[in-house]
PDB file of C-alpha atoms in Angstrom:
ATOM      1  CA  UNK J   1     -39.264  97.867 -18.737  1.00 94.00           C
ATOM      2  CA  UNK J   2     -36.138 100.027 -18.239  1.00 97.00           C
ATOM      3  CA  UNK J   3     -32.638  98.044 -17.878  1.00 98.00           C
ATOM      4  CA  UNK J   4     -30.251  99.521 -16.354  1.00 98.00           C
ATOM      5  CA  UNK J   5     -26.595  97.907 -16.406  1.00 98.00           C
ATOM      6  CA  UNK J   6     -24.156  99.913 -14.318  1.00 97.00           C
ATOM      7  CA  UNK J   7     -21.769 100.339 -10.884  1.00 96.00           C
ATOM      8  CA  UNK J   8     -23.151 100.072  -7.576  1.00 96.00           C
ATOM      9  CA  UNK J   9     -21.067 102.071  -5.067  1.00 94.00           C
ATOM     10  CA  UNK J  10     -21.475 102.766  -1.669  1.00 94.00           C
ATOM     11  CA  UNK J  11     -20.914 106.843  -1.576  1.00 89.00           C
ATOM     12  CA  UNK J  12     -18.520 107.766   1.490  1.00 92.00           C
ATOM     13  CA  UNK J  13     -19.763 111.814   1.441  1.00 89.00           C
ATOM     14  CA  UNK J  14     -18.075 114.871   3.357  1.00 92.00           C
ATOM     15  CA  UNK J  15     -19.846 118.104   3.815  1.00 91.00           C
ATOM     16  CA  UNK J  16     -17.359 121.018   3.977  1.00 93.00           C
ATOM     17  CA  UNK J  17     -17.485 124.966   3.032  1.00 92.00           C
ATOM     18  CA  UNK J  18     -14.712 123.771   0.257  1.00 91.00           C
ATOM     19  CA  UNK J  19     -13.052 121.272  -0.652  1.00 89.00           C
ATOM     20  CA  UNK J  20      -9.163 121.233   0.743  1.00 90.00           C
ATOM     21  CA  UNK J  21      -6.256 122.007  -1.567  1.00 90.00           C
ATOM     22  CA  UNK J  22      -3.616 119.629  -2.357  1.00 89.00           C
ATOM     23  CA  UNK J  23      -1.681 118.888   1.067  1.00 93.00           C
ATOM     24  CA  UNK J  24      -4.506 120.637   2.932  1.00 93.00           C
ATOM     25  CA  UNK J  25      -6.592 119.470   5.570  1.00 93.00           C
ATOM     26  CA  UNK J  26      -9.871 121.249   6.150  1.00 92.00           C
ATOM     27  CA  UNK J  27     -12.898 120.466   8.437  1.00 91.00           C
ATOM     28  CA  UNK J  28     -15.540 118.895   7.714  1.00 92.00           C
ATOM     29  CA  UNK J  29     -19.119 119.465   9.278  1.00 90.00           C
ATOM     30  CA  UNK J  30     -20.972 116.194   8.246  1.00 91.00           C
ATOM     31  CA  UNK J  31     -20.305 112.926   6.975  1.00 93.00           C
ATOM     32  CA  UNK J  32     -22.572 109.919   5.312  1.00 89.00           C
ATOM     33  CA  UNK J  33     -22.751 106.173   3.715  1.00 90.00           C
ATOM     34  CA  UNK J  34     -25.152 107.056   0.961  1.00 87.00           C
ATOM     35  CA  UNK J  35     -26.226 104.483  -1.835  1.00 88.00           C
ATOM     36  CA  UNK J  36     -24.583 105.527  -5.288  1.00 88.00           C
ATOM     37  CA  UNK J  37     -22.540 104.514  -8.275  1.00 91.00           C
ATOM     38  CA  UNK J  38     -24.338 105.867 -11.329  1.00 92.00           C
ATOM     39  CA  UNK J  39     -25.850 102.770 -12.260  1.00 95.00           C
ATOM     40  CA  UNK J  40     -27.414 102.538  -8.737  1.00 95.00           C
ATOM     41  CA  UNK J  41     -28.612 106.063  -9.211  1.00 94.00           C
ATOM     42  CA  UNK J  42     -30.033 105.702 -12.853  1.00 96.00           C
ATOM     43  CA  UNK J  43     -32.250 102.788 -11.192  1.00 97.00           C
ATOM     44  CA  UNK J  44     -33.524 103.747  -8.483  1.00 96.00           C
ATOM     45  CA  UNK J  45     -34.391 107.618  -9.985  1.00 96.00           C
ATOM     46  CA  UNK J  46     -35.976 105.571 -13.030  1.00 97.00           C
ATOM     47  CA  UNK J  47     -37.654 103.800 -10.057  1.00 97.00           C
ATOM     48  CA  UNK J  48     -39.458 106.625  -8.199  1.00 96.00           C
ATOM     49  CA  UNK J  49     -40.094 108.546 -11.369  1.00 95.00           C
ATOM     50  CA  UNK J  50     -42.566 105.521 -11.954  1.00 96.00           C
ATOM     51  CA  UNK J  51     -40.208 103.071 -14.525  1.00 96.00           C
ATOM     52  CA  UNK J  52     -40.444  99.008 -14.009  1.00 97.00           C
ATOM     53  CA  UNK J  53     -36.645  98.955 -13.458  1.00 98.00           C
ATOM     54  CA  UNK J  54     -33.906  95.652 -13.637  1.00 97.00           C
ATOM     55  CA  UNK J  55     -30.486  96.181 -11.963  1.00 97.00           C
ATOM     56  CA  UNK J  56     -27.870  94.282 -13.720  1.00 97.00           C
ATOM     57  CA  UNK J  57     -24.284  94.662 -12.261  1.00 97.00           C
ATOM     58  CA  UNK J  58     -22.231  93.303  -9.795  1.00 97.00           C
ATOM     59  CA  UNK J  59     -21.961  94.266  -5.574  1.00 97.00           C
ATOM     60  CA  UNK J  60     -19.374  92.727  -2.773  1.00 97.00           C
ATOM     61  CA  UNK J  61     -19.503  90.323  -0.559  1.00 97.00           C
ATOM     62  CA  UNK J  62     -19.165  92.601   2.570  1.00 96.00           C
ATOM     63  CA  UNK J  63     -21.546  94.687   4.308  1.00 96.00           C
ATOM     64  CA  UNK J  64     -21.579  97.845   1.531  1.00 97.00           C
ATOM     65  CA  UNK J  65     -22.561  95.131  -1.066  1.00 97.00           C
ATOM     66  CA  UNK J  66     -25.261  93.731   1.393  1.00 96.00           C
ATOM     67  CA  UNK J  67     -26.729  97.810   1.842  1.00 96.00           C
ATOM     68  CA  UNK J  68     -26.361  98.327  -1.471  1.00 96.00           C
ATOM     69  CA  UNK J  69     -28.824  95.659  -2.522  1.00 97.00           C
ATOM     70  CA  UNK J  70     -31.450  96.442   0.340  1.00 96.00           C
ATOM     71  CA  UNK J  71     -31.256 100.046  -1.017  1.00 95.00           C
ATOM     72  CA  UNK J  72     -32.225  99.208  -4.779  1.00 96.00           C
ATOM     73  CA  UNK J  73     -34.528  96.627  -3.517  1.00 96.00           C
ATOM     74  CA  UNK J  74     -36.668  99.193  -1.205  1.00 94.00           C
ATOM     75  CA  UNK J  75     -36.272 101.167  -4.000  1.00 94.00           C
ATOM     76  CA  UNK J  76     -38.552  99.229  -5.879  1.00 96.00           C
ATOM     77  CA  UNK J  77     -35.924  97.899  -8.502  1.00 97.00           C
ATOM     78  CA  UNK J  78     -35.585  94.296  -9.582  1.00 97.00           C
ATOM     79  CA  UNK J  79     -32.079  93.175  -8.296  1.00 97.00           C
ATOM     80  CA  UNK J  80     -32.804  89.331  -9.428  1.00 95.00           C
ATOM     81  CA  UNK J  81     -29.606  89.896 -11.746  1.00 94.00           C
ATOM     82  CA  UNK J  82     -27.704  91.932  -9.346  1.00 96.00           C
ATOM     83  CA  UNK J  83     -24.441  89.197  -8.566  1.00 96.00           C
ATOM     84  CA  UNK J  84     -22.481  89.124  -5.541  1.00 97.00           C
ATOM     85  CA  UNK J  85     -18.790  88.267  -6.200  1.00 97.00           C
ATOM     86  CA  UNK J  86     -16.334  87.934  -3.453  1.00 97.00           C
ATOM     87  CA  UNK J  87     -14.348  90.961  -2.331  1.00 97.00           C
ATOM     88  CA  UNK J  88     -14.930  94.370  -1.771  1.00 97.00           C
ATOM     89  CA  UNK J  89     -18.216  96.465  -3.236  1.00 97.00           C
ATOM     90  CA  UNK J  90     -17.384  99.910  -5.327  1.00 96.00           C
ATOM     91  CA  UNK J  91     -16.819 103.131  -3.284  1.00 94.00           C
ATOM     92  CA  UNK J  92     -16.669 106.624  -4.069  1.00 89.00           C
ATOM     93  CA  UNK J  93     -15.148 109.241  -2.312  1.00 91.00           C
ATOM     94  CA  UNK J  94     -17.057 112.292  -2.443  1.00 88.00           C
ATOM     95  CA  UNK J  95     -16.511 115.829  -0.932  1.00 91.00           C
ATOM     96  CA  UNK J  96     -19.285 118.319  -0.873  1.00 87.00           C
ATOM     97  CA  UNK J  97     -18.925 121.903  -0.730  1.00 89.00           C
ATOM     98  CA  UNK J  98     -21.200 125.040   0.520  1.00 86.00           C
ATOM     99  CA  UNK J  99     -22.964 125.287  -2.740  1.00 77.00           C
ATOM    100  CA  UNK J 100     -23.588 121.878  -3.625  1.00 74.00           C
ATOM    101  CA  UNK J 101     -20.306 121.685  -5.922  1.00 81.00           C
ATOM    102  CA  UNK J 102     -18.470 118.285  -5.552  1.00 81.00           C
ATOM    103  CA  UNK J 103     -15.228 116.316  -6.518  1.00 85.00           C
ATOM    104  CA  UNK J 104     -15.577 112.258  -6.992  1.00 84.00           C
ATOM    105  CA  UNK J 105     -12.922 109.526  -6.375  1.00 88.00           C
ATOM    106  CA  UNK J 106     -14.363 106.155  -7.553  1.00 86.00           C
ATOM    107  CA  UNK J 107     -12.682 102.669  -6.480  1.00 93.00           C
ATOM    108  CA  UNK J 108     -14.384 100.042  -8.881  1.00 94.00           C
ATOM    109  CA  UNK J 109     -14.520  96.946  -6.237  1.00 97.00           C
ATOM    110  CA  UNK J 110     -17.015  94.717  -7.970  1.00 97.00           C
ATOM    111  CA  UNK J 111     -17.979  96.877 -10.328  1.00 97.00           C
ATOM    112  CA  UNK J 112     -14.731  95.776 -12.568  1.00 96.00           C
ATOM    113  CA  UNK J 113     -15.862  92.058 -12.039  1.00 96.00           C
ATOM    114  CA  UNK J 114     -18.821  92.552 -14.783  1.00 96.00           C
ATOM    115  CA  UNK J 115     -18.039  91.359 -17.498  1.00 95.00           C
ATOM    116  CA  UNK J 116     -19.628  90.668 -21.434  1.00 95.00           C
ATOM    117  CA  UNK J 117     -21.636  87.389 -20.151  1.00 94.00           C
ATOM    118  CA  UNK J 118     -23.623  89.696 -17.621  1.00 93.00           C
ATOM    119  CA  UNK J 119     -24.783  91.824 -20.253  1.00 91.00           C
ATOM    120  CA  UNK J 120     -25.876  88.274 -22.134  1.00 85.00           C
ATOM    121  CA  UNK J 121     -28.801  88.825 -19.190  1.00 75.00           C
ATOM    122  CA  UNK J 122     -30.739  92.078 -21.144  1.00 90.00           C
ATOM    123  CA  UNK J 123     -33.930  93.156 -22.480  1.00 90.00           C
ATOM    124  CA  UNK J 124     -36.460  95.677 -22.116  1.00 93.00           C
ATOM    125  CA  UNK J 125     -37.879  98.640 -23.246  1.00 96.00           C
ATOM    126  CA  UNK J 126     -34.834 100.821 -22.462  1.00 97.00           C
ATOM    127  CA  UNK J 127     -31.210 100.316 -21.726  1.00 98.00           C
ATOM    128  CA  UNK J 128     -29.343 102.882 -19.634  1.00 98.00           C
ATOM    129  CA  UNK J 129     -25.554 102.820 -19.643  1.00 98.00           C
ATOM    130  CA  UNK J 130     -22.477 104.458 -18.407  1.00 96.00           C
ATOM    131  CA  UNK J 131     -19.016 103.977 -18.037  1.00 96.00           C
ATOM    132  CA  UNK J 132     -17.971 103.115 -13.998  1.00 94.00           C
ATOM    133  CA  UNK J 133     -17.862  99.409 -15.827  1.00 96.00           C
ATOM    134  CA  UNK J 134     -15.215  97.751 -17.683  1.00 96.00           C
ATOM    135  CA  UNK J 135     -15.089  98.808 -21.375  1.00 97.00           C
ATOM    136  CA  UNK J 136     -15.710  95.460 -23.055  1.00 97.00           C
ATOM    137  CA  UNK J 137     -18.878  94.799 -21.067  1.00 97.00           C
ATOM    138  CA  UNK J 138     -20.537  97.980 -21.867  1.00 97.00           C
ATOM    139  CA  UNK J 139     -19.979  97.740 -25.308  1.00 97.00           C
ATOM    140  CA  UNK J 140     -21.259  93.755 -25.671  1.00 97.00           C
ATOM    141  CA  UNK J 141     -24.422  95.173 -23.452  1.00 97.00           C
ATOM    142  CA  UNK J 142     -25.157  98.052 -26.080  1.00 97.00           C
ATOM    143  CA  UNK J 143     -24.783  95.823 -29.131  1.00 96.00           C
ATOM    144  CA  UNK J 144     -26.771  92.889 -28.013  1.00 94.00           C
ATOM    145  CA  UNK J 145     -29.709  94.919 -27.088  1.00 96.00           C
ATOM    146  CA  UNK J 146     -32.771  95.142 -28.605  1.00 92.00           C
ATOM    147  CA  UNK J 147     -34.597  98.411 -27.531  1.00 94.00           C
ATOM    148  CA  UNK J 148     -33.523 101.951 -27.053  1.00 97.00           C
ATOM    149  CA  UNK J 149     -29.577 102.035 -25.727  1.00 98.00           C
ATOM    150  CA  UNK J 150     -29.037 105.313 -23.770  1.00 98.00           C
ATOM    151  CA  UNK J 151     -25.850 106.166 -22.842  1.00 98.00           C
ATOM    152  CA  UNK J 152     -24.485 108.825 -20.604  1.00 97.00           C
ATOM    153  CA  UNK J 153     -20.767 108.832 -21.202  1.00 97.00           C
ATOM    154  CA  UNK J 154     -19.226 109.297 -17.525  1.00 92.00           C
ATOM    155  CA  UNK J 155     -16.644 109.423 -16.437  1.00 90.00           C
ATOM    156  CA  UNK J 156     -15.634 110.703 -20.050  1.00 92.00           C
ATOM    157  CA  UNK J 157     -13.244 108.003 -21.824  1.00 93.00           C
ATOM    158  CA  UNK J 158     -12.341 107.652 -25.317  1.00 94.00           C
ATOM    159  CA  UNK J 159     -15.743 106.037 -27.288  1.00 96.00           C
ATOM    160  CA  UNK J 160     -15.448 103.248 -29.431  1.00 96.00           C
ATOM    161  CA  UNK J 161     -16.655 102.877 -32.781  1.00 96.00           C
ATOM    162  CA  UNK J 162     -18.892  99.893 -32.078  1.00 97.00           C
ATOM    163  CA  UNK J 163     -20.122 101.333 -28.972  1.00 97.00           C
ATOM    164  CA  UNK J 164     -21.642 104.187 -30.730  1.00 97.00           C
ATOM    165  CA  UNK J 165     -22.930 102.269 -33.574  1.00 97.00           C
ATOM    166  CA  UNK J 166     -25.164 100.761 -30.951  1.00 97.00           C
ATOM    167  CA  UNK J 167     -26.293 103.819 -28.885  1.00 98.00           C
ATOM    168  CA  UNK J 168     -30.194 105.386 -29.577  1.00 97.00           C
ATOM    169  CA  UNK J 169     -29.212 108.302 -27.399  1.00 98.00           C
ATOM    170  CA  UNK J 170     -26.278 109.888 -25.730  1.00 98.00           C
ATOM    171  CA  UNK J 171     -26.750 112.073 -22.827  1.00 97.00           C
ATOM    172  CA  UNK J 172     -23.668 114.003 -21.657  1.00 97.00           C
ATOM    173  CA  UNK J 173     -23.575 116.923 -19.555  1.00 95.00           C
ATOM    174  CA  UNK J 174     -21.748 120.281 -21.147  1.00 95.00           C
ATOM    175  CA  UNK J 175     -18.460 119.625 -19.677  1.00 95.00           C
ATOM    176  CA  UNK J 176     -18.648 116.059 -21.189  1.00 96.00           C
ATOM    177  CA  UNK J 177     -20.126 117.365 -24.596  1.00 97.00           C
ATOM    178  CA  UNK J 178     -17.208 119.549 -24.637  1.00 97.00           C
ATOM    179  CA  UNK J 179     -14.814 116.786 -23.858  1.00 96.00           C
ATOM    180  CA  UNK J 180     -16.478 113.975 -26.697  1.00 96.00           C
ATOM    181  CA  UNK J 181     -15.992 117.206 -29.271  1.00 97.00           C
ATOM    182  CA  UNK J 182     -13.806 119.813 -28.562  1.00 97.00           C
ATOM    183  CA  UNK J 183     -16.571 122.274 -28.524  1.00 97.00           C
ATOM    184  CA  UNK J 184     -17.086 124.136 -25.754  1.00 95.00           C
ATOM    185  CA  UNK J 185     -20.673 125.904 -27.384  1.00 97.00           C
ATOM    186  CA  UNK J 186     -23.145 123.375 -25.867  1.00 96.00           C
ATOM    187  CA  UNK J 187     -25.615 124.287 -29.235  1.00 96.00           C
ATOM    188  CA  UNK J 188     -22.418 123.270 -31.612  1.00 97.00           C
ATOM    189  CA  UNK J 189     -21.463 120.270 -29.775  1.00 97.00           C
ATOM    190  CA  UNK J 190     -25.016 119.027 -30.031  1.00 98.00           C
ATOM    191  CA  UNK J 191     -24.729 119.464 -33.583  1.00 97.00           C
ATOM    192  CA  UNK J 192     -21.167 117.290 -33.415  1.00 97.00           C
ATOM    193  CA  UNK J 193     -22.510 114.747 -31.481  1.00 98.00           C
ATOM    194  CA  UNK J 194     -25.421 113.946 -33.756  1.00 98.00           C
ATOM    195  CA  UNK J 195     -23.074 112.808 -36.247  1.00 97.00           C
ATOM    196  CA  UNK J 196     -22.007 109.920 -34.281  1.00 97.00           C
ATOM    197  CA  UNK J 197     -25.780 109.129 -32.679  1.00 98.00           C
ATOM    198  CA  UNK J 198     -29.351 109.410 -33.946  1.00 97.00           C
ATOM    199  CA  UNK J 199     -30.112 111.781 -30.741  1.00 98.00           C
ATOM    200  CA  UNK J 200     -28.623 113.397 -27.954  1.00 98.00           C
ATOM    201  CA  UNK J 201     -29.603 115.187 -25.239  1.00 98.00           C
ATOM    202  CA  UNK J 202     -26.639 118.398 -23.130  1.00 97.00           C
ATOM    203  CA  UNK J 203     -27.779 119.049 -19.554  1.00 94.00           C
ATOM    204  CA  UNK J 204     -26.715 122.728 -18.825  1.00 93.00           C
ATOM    205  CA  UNK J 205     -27.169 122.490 -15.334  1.00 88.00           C
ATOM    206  CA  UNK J 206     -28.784 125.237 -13.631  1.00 86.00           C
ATOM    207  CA  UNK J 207     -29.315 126.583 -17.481  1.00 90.00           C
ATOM    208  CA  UNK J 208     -31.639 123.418 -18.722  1.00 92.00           C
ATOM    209  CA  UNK J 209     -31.240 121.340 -21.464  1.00 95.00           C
ATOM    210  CA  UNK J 210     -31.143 121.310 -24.922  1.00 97.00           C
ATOM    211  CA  UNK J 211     -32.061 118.537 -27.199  1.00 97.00           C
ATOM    212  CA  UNK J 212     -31.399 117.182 -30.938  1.00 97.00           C
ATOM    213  CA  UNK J 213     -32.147 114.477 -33.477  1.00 96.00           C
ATOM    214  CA  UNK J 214     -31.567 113.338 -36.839  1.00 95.00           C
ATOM    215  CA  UNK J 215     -35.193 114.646 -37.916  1.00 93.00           C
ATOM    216  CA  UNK J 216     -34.664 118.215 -37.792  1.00 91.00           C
ATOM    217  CA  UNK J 217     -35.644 118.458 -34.216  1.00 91.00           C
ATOM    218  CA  UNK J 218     -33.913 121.131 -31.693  1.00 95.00           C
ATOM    219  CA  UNK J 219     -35.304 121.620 -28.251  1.00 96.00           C
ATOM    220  CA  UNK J 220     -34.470 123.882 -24.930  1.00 94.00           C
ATOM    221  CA  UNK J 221     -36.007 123.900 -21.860  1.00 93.00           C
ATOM    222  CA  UNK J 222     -34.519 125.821 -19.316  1.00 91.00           C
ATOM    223  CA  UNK J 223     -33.592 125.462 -16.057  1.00 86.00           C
ATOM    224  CA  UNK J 224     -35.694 125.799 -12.929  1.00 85.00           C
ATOM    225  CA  UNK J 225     -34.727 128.627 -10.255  1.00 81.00           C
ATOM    226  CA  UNK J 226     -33.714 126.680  -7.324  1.00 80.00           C
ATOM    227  CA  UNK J 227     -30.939 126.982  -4.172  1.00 80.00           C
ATOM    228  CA  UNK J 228     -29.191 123.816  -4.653  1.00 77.00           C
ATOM    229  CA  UNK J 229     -27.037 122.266  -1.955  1.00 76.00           C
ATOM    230  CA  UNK J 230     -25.730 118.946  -3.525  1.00 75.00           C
ATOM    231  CA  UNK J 231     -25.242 118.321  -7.410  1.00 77.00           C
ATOM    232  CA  UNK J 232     -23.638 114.664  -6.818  1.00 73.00           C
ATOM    233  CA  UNK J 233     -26.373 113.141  -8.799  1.00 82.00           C
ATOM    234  CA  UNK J 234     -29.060 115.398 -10.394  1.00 89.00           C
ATOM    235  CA  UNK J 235     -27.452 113.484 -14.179  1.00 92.00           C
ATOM    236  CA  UNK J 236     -28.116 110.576 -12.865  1.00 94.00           C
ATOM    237  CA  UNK J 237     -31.875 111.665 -11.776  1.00 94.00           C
ATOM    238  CA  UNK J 238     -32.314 113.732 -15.199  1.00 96.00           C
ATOM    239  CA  UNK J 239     -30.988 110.121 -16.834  1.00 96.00           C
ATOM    240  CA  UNK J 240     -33.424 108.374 -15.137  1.00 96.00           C
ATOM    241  CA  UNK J 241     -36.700 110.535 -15.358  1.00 96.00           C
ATOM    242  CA  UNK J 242     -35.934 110.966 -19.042  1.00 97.00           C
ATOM    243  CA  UNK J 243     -35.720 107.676 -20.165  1.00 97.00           C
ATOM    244  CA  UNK J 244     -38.815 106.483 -18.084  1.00 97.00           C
ATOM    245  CA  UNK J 245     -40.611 109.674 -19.752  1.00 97.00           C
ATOM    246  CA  UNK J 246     -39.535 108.141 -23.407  1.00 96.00           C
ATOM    247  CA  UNK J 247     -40.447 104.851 -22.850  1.00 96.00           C
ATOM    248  CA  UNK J 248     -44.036 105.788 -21.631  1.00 96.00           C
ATOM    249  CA  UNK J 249     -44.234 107.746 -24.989  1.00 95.00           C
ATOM    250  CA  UNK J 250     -43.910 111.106 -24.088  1.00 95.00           C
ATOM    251  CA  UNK J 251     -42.261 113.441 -26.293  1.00 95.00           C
ATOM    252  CA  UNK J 252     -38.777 114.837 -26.209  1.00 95.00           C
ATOM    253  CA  UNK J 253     -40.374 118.205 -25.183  1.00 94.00           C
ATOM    254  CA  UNK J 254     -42.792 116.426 -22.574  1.00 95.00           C
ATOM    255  CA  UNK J 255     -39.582 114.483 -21.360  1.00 96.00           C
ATOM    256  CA  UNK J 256     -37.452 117.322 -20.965  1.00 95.00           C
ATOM    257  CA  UNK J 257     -39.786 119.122 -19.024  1.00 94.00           C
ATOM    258  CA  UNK J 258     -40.336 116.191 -16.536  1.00 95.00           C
ATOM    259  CA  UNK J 259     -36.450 114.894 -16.303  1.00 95.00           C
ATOM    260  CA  UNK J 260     -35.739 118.949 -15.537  1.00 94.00           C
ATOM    261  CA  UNK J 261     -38.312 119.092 -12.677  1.00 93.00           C
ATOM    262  CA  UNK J 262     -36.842 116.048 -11.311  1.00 94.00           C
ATOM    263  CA  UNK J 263     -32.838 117.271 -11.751  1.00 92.00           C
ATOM    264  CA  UNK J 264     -34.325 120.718  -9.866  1.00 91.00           C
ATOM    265  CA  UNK J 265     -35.679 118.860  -7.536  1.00 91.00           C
ATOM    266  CA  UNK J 266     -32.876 116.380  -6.258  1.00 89.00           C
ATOM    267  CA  UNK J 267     -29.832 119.139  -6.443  1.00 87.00           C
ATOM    268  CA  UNK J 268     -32.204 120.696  -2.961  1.00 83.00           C
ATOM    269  CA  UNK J 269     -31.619 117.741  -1.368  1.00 82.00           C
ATOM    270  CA  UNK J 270     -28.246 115.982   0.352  1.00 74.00           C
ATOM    271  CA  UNK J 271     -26.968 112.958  -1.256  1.00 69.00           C
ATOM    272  CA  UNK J 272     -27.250 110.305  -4.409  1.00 70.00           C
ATOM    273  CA  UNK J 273     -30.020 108.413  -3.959  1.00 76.00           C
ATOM    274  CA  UNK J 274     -31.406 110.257  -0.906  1.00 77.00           C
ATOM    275  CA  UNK J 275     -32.095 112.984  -3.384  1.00 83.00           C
ATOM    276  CA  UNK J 276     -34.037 111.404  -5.963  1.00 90.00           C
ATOM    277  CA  UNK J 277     -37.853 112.789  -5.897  1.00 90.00           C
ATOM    278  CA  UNK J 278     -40.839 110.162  -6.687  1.00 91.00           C
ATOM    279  CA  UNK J 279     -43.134 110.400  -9.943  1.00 94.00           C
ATOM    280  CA  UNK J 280     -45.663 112.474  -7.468  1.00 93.00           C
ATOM    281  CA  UNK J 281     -43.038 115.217  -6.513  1.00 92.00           C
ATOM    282  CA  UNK J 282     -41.758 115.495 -10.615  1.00 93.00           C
ATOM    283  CA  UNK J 283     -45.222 115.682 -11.501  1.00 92.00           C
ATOM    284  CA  UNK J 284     -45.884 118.960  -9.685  1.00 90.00           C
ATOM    285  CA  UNK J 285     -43.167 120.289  -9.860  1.00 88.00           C
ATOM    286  CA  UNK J 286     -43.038 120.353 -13.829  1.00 87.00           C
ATOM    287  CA  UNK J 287     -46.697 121.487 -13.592  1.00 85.00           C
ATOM    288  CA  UNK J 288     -45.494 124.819 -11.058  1.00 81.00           C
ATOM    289  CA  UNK J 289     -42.433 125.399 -13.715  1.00 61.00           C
ATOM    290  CA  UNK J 290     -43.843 125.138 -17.159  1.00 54.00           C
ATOM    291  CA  UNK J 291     -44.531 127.947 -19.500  1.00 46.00           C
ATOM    292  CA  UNK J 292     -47.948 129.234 -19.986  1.00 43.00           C
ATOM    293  CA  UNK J 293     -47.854 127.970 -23.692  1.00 41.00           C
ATOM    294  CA  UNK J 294     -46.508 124.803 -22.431  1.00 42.00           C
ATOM    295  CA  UNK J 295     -43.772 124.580 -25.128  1.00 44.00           C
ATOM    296  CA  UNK J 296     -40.187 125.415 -24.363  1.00 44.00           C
ATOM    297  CA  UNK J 297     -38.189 127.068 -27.336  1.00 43.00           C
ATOM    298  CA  UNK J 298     -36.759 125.584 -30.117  1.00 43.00           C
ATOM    299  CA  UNK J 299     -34.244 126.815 -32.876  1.00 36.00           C
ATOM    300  CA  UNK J 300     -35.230 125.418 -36.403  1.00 36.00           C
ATOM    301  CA  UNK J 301     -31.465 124.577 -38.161  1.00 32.00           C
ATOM    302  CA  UNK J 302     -28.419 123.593 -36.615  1.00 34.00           C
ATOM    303  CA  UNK J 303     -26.163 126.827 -35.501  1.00 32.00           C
ATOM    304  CA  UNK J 304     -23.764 128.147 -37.873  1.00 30.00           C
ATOM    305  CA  UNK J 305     -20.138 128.184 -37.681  1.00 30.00           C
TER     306      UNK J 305
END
């Protein structure tokens, strides 16, 4: 089982050719109430990708907070520890552009309500984190689990010392790699990272994604040639699809290659959660992509300085 303990937003999305500058107003051409937060996300993509998934975080007591659960619960993920707490659910602002690029505003809501005795409520397999939740309760979820502790560290903040301690894997994308290290090479802040984690995985986007451990292992896979029309959550959807890869027992190379058909797949589609493809979909679409030796490539030492 897969444990995910995160935000739950309710995504308010605008669809323009690009986003206004400051003190500009520009018009839109669409606009939707999509289910999100990247907690929500992780879920249900760990959902469809074919992971038994528990929800563990907080929603409002108004009408988002009452979507929001429906959402996770068609979804097929176990909100039994999914509180309500009176007041507003989490919201995020979100403009789209022509292109798929986008620019976030998050407002917690009840997402800054969770606190250390929620994540008293874990086990599992797998627990995927982030950081839309306070601080505190992140880290006392990381070091009282049990199983595999992945982490993807958005939005980037400072990283404790006992939070790390207690993550298996970290999973940042190359702007956050860069951020954690100071190293804008994605291959040398791989390298950096692994000294504060036993592995990590660096999305590259529309380049792939390159992987490392502790062992001696490097991996890349690259990225799938696609049109894509809305990023907002293809992390969240590589997040999820890898970790439900890992803890069926796949290997890093086998879960790279699925959690990259599913990324390639939701960045063609609108929306968070509307975008997320099912185990079905990630299956043949990793099958169409992958190499006729079925290996990606690998690089044998860390790069040198």
């Amino acid at each position: 089982m897969i444990t995910v303990f995160g935000s739950a937003n309710m995504d308010l999305v605008a669809y323009v050719e690009r986003a206004p500058d400051l003190g500009e107003t520009v018009a839109g051409r669409e606009f939707r109430t999509i289910c999100g937060g990247k907690g929500a996300n992780q879920a249900i993509a760990s959902a469809r990708a074919g992971g038994d998934v528990r929800f563990v975080g907080a929603v409002g007591s108004d009408g988002f907070g009452t979507e929001l659960r429906e959402v996770l619960d068609r979804s097929g993920v176990d909100t039994r520890a999914l509180r309500t707490v009176e007041g507003p659910s989490g919201i995020a602002h979100i403009v789209v552009e022509d292109g798929g690029a986008n620019s976030i505003i998050v407002v917690p809501g009840a997402n800054g309500k969770v606190t250390e005795a929620d994540a008293e409520r874990l086990d599992g397999d797998a627990l995927l984190l982030q950081l839309e939740l306070p601080m505190p309760a992140v880290v006392a979820a990381a070091r009282a689990f049990r199983g595999l502790v992945v982490l993807t560290p958005a939005p980037v903040v400072p990283l404790p010392p006992e939070l790390l301690d207690a993550v298996g894997l970290l999973l940042p994308n190359e702007h956050e790699a860069a951020a954690i290290t100071g190293l804008t090479v994605p291959e040398e802040a791989l390298e950096a990272l692994l000294a504060l984690v036993p592995e990590a995985v660096v999305t590259l986007g529309a380049d792939g994604a390159i992987y490392g451990s502790r062992d001696g292992s490097r991996l890349r896979v690259p990225g799938r040639p696609v049109e894509a029309i809305d990023t907002t959550a293809a992390g969240d959807t590589f997040a999820g699809a890898f970790t439900v890869a890992r803890t069926e027992g796949r290997t890093p190379q086998e879960a790279l290659e699925f959690a990259t058909a599913a990324a390639a797949l939701s960045v063609q589609r609108p929306g968070a959660s509307t975008s997320m493809p099912t185990r079905e979909e990630i299956e043949a679409e990793a099958r169409r992509g992958r190499p006729k030796d079925g290996r990606g490539s690998r690089w044998e030492s860390a790069p040198k300085n």
